[in-house]
Short mmCIF file of C-alpha atoms and ligand atoms in Angstrom, two decimals:
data_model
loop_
_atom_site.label_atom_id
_atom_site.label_comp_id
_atom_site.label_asym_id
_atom_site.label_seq_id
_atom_site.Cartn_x
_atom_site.Cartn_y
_atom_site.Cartn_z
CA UNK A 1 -26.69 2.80 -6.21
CA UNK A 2 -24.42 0.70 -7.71
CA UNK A 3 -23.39 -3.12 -8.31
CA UNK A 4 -20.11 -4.71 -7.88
CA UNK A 5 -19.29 -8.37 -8.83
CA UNK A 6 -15.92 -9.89 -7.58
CA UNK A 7 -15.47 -12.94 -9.70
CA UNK A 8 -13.17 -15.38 -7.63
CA UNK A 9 -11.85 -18.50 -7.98
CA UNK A 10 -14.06 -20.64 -6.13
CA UNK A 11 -17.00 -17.97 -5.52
CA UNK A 12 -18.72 -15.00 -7.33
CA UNK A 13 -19.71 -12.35 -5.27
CA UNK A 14 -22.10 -9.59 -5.53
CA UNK A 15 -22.50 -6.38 -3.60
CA UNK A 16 -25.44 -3.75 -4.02
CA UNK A 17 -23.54 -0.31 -2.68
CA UNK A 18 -25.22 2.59 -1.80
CA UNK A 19 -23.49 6.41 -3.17
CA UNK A 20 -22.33 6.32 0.52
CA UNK A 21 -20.72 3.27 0.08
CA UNK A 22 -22.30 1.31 2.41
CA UNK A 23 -23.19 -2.68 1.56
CA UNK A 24 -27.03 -2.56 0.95
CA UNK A 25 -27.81 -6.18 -0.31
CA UNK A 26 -25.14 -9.03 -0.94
CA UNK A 27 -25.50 -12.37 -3.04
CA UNK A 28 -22.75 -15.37 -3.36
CA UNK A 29 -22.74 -18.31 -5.87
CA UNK A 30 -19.68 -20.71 -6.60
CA UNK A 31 -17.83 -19.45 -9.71
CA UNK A 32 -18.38 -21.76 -12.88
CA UNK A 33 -15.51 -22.86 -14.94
CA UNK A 34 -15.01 -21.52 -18.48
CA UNK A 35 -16.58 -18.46 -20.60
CA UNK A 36 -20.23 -19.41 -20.12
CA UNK A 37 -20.15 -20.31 -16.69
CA UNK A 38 -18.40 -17.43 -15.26
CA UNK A 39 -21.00 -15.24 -17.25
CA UNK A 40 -23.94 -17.18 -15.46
CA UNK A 41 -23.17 -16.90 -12.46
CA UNK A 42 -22.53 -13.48 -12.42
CA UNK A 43 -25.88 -12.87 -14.41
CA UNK A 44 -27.29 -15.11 -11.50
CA UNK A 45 -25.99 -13.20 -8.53
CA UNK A 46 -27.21 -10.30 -9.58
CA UNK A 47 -30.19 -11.66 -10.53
CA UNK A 48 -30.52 -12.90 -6.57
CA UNK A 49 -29.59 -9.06 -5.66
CA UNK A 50 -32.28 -8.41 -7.60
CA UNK A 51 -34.75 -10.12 -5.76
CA UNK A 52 -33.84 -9.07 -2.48
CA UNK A 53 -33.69 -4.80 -3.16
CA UNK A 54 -35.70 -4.96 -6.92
CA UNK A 55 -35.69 -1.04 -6.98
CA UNK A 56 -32.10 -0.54 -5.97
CA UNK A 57 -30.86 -2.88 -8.68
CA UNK A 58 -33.37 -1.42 -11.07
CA UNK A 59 -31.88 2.00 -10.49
CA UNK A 60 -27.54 1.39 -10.01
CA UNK A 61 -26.00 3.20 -12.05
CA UNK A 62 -23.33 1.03 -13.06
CA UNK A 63 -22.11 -2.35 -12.71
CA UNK A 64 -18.42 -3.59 -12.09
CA UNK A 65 -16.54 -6.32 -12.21
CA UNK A 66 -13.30 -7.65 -10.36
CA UNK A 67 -11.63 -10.95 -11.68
CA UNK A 68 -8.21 -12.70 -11.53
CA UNK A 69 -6.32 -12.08 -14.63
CA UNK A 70 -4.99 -9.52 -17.27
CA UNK A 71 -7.99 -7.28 -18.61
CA UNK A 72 -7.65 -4.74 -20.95
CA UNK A 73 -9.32 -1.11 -20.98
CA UNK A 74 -11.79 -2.74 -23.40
CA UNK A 75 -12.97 -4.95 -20.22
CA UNK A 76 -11.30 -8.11 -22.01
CA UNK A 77 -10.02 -10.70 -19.74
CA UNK A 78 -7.10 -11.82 -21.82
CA UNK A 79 -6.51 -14.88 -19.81
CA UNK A 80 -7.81 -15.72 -16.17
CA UNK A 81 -5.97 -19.45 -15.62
CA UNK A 82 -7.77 -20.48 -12.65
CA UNK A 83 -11.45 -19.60 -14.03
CA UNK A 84 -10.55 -21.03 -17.99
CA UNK A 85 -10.95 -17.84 -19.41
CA UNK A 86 -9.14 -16.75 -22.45
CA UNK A 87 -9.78 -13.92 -24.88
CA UNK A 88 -13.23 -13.72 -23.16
CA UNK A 89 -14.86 -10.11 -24.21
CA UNK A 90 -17.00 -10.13 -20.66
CA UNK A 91 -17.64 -6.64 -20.11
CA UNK A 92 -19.68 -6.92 -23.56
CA UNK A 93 -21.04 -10.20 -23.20
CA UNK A 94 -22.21 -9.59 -19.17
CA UNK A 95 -23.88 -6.00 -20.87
CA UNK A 96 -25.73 -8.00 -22.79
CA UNK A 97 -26.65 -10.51 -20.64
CA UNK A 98 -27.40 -7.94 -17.77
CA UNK A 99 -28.91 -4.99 -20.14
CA UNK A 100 -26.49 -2.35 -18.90
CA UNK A 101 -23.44 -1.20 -19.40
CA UNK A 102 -20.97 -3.17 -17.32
CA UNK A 103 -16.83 -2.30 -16.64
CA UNK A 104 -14.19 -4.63 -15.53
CA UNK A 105 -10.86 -4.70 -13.63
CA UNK A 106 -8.31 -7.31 -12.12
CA UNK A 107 -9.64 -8.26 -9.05
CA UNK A 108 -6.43 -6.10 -6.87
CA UNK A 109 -7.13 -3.33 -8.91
CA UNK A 110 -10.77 -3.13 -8.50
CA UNK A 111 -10.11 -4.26 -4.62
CA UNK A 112 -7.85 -0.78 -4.06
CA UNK A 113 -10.92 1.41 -4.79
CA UNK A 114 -12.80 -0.62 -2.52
CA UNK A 115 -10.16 0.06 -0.03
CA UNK A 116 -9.56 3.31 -0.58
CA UNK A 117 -13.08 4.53 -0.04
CA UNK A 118 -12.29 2.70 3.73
CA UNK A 119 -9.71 5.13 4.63
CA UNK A 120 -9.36 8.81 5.33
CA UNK A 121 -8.32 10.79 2.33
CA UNK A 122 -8.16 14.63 1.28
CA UNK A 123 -8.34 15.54 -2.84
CA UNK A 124 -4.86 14.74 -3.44
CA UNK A 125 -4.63 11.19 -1.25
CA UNK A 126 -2.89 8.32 -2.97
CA UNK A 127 -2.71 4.98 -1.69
CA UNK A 128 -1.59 1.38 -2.20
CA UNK A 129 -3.31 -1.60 -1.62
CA UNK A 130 -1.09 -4.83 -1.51
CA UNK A 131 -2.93 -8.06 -1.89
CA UNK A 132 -1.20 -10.85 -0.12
CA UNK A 133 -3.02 -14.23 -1.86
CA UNK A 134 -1.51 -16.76 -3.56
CA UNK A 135 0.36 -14.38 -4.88
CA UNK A 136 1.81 -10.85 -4.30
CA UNK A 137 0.04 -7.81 -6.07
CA UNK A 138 -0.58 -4.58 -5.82
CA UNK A 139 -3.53 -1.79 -7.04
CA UNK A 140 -2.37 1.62 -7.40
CA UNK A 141 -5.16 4.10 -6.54
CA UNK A 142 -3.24 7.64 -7.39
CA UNK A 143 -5.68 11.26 -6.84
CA UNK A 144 -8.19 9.05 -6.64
CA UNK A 145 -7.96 7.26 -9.95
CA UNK A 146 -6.82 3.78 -10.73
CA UNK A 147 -3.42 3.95 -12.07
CA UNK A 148 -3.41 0.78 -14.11
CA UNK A 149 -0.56 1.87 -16.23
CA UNK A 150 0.30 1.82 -20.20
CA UNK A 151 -0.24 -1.92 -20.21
CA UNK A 152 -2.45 -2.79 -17.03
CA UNK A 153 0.29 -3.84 -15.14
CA UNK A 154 1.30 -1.67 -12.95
CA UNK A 155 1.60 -2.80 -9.39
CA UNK A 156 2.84 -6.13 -10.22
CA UNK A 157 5.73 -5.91 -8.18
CA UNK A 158 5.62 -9.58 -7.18
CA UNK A 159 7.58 -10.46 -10.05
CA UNK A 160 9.95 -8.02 -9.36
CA UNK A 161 13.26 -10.34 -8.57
CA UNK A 162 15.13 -9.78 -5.13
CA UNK A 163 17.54 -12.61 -4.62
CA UNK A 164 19.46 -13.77 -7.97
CA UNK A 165 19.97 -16.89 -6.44
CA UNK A 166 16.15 -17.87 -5.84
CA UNK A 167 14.46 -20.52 -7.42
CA UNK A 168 12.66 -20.05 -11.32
CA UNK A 169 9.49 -18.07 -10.74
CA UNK A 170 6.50 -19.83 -13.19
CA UNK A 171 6.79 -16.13 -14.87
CA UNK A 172 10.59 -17.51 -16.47
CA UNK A 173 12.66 -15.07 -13.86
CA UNK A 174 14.24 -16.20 -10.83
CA UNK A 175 14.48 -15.10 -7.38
CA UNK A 176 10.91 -12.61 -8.11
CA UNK A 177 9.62 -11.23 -4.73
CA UNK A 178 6.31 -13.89 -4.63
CA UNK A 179 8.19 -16.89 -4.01
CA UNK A 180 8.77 -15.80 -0.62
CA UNK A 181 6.16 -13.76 0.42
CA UNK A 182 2.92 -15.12 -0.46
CA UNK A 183 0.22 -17.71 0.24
CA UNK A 184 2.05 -19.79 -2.18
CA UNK A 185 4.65 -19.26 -0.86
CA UNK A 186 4.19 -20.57 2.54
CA UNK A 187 2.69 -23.22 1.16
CA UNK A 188 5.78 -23.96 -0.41
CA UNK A 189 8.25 -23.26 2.14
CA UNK A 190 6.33 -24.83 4.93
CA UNK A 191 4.07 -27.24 3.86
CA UNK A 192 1.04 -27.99 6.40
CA UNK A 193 -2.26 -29.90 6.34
CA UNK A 194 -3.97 -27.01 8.51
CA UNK A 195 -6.45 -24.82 7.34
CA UNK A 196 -5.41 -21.88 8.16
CA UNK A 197 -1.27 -22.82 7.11
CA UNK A 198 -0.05 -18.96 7.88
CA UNK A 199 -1.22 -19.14 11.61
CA UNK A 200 0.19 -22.60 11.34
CA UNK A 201 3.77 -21.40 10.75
CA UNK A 202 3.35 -18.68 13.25
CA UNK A 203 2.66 -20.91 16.04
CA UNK A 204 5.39 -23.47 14.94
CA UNK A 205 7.86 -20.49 15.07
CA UNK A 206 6.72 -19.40 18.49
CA UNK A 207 7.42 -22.87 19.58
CA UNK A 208 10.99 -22.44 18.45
CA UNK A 209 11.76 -24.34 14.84
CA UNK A 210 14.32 -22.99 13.11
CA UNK A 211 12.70 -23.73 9.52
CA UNK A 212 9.76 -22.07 10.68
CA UNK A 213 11.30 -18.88 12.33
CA UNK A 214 13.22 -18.36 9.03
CA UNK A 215 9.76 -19.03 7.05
CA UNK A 216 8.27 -16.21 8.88
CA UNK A 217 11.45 -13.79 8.99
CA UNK A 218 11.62 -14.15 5.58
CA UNK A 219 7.61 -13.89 4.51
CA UNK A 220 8.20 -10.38 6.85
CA UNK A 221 10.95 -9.30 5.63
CA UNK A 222 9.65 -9.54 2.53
CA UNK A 223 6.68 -8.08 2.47
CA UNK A 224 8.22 -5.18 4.06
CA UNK A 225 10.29 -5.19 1.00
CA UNK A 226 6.82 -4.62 -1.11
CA UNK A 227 6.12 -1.59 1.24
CA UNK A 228 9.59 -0.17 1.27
CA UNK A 229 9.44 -0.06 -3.04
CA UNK A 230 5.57 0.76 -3.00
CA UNK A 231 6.30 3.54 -1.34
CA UNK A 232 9.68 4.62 -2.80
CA UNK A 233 8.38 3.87 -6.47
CA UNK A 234 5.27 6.01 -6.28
CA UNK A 235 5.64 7.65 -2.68
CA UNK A 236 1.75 6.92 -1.72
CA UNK A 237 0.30 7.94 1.53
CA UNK A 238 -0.42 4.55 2.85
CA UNK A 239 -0.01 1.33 1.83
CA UNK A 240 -3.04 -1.23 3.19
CA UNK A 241 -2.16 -4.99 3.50
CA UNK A 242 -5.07 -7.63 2.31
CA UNK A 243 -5.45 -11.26 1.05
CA UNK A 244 -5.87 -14.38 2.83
CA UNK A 245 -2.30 -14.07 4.12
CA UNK A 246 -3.50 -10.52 5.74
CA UNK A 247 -5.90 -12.91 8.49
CA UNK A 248 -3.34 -13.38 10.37
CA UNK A 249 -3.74 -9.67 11.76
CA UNK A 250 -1.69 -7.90 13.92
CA UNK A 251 0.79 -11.01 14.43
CA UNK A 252 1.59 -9.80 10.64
CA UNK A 253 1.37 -6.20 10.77
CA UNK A 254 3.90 -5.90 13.93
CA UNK A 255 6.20 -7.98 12.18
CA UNK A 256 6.16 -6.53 9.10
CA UNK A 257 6.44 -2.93 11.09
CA UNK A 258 9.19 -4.49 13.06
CA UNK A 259 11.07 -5.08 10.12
CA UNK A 260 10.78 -1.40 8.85
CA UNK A 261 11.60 -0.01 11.95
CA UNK A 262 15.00 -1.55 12.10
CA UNK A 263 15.90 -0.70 8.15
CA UNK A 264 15.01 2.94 9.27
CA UNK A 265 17.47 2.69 12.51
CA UNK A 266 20.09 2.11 9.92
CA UNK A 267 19.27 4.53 7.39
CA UNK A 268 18.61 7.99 8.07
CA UNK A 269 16.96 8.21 4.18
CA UNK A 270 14.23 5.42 5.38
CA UNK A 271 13.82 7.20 8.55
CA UNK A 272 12.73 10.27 6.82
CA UNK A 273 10.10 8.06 4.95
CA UNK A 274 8.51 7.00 8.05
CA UNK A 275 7.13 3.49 6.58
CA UNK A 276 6.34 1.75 9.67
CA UNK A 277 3.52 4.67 9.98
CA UNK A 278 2.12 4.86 6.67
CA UNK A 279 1.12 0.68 6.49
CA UNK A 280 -1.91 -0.65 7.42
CA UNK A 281 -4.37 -3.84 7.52
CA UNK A 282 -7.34 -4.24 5.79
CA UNK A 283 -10.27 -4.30 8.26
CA UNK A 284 -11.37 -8.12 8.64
CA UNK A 285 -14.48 -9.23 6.26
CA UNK A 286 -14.79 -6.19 4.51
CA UNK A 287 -15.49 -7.37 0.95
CA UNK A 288 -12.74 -4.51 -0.75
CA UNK A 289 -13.04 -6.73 -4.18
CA UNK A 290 -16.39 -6.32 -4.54
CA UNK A 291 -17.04 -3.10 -3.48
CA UNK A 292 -14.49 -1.59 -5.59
CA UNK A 293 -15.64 -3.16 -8.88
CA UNK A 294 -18.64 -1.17 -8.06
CA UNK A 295 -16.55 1.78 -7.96
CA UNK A 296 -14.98 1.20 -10.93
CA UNK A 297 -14.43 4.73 -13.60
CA UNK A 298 -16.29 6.84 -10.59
CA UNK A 299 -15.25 10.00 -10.96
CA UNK A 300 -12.80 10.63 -7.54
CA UNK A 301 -15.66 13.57 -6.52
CA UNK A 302 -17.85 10.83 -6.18
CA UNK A 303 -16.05 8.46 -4.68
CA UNK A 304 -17.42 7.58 -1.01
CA UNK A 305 -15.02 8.30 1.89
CA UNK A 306 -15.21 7.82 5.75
CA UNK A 307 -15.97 10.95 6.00
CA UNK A 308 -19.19 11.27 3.66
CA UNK A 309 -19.95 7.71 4.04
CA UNK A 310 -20.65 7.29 7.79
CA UNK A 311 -18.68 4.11 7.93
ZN1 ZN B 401 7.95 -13.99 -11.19
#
């Protein structure tokens, strides 16, 4: 048994996961802002798990934790914007709070374990999982280990800068690969009062606007691009497409194939590469962020997979 707690922006989610992997118990609570809050609530979700499986809490091994921001091997959070956290030592502080030991990642990292114990994978199987939110990240899970790199930022290829012409990213560069493919993004380039804004611009295109058809060819095209230097940067077996922007389903994932297939009809190198075959979509409602924080620094033996998990 373990616990995994994927600290969001609005809510704070809990997941009690069996060695299988399989989703045992589950508890939500909207995130508090600042330190003492976020610490809180996560002390009160799993407090709530508690109540609802008291022996499988009492015996999980581990806890984890996924949150927005920059966190160092020493589970500090050096800054999470959206939640007011700063310098916050939480893997310490939730320990104490929770009496056990407790390890933290960024909340992409910690979602590509979750997603790699999803798919098929042999010994050697590396994957990429690329988190299409409000922004554009992605967690590197190499041999079954996340590769968080010398400074914990590997994978942030959103602010990797693709047209030299493109507006100032809010990280100083211009032109970075986020500003056009993205939930801010869209929100940007197309502004709508709907819901669900991504299906919005899909229908709008279908009707026939121009702005929106270029919206969408260019969100596409883009996130193609992420594949195409995933996959060329660390050649990974598969690269698996989540975040809110990833709802939009197949609509997406045929468009974003589309897009590969004709870069590989132009270059026999990409052809050989086969990208339109190696990307994916995460399954709908599987909670990757929190199950992976509960999978955070398990050994790769022990990871759960399809195959011994019975998903
Ligand atoms: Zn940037």
């Amino acid at each position: 048994m373990r616990i995994g707690i994927d600290i969001g922006g609005t809510k704070t989610h809990a997941v009690l996961v069996g060695d299988n992997g399989a989703v045992i118990a589950e508890s939500r609570k909207p995130t508090g802002f600042g330190a003492d809050e976020v610490i809180t609530t996560a002390a009160a979700v799993v407090a709530e798990l508690a109540e609802a499986e008291p022996e499988g809490v009492a015996a999980a091994r581990s806890v984890g934790v996924g949150i927005p921001g920059a966190v160092d091997d020493l589970g500090r959070v050096r800054h999470a914007v959206n939640l007011g956290l700063e310098g916050l030592d939480l893997g310490a502080r939730l320990g104490a709070a929770l009496g056990r030991p407790v390890r933290v990642a960024n909340d992409v990292n910690a979602a590509a374990l979750g997603v790699y114990s999803l798919v098929e994978h042999g010994p050697s199987h590396s994957m990429a999982y690329l988190n299409l939110g409000t922004g554009l990240a992605a967690g590197l899970v190499l041999d079954g280990r996340l590769w968080r790199g010398s400074r914990g930022v590997a994978g942030e290829i959103g602010h990797i800068p693709v047209d030299p012409d493109g507006p100032v990213c809010p990280c100083g560069q211009r032109g970075c690969l986020e500003l056009s493919a993205s939930g801010s993004a869209v929100a940007r380039l197309w502004p709508s009062d709907d819901p669900k804004p991504v299906r919005a611009l899909y229908l709008s295109a279908d009707d026939g606007d121009a702005q929106a058809i270029a919206v969408r060819d260019k969100l596409e095209t883009n996130v193609a691009a992420a594949v195409r230097i995933l996959v060329l940067t660390v050649d990974v077996d598969r690269v698996v497409i989540g975040g809110g922007v990833s709802s939009l389903g197949d609509r997406l994932l045929e468009g974003v194939r589309g897009v590969l297939t004709r870069w590989a009809d132009a270059s026999p190198f990409l052809r050989m590469q086969d990208l339109p075959s190696r990307v994916d979509l995460l399954p709908r409602g599987f909670p990757a962020a929190a199950v992976g924080a509960a999978l955070i620094g398990v050994e790769p033996q022990h990871l759960p997979t399809p195959e011994n998990g019975g998903r």
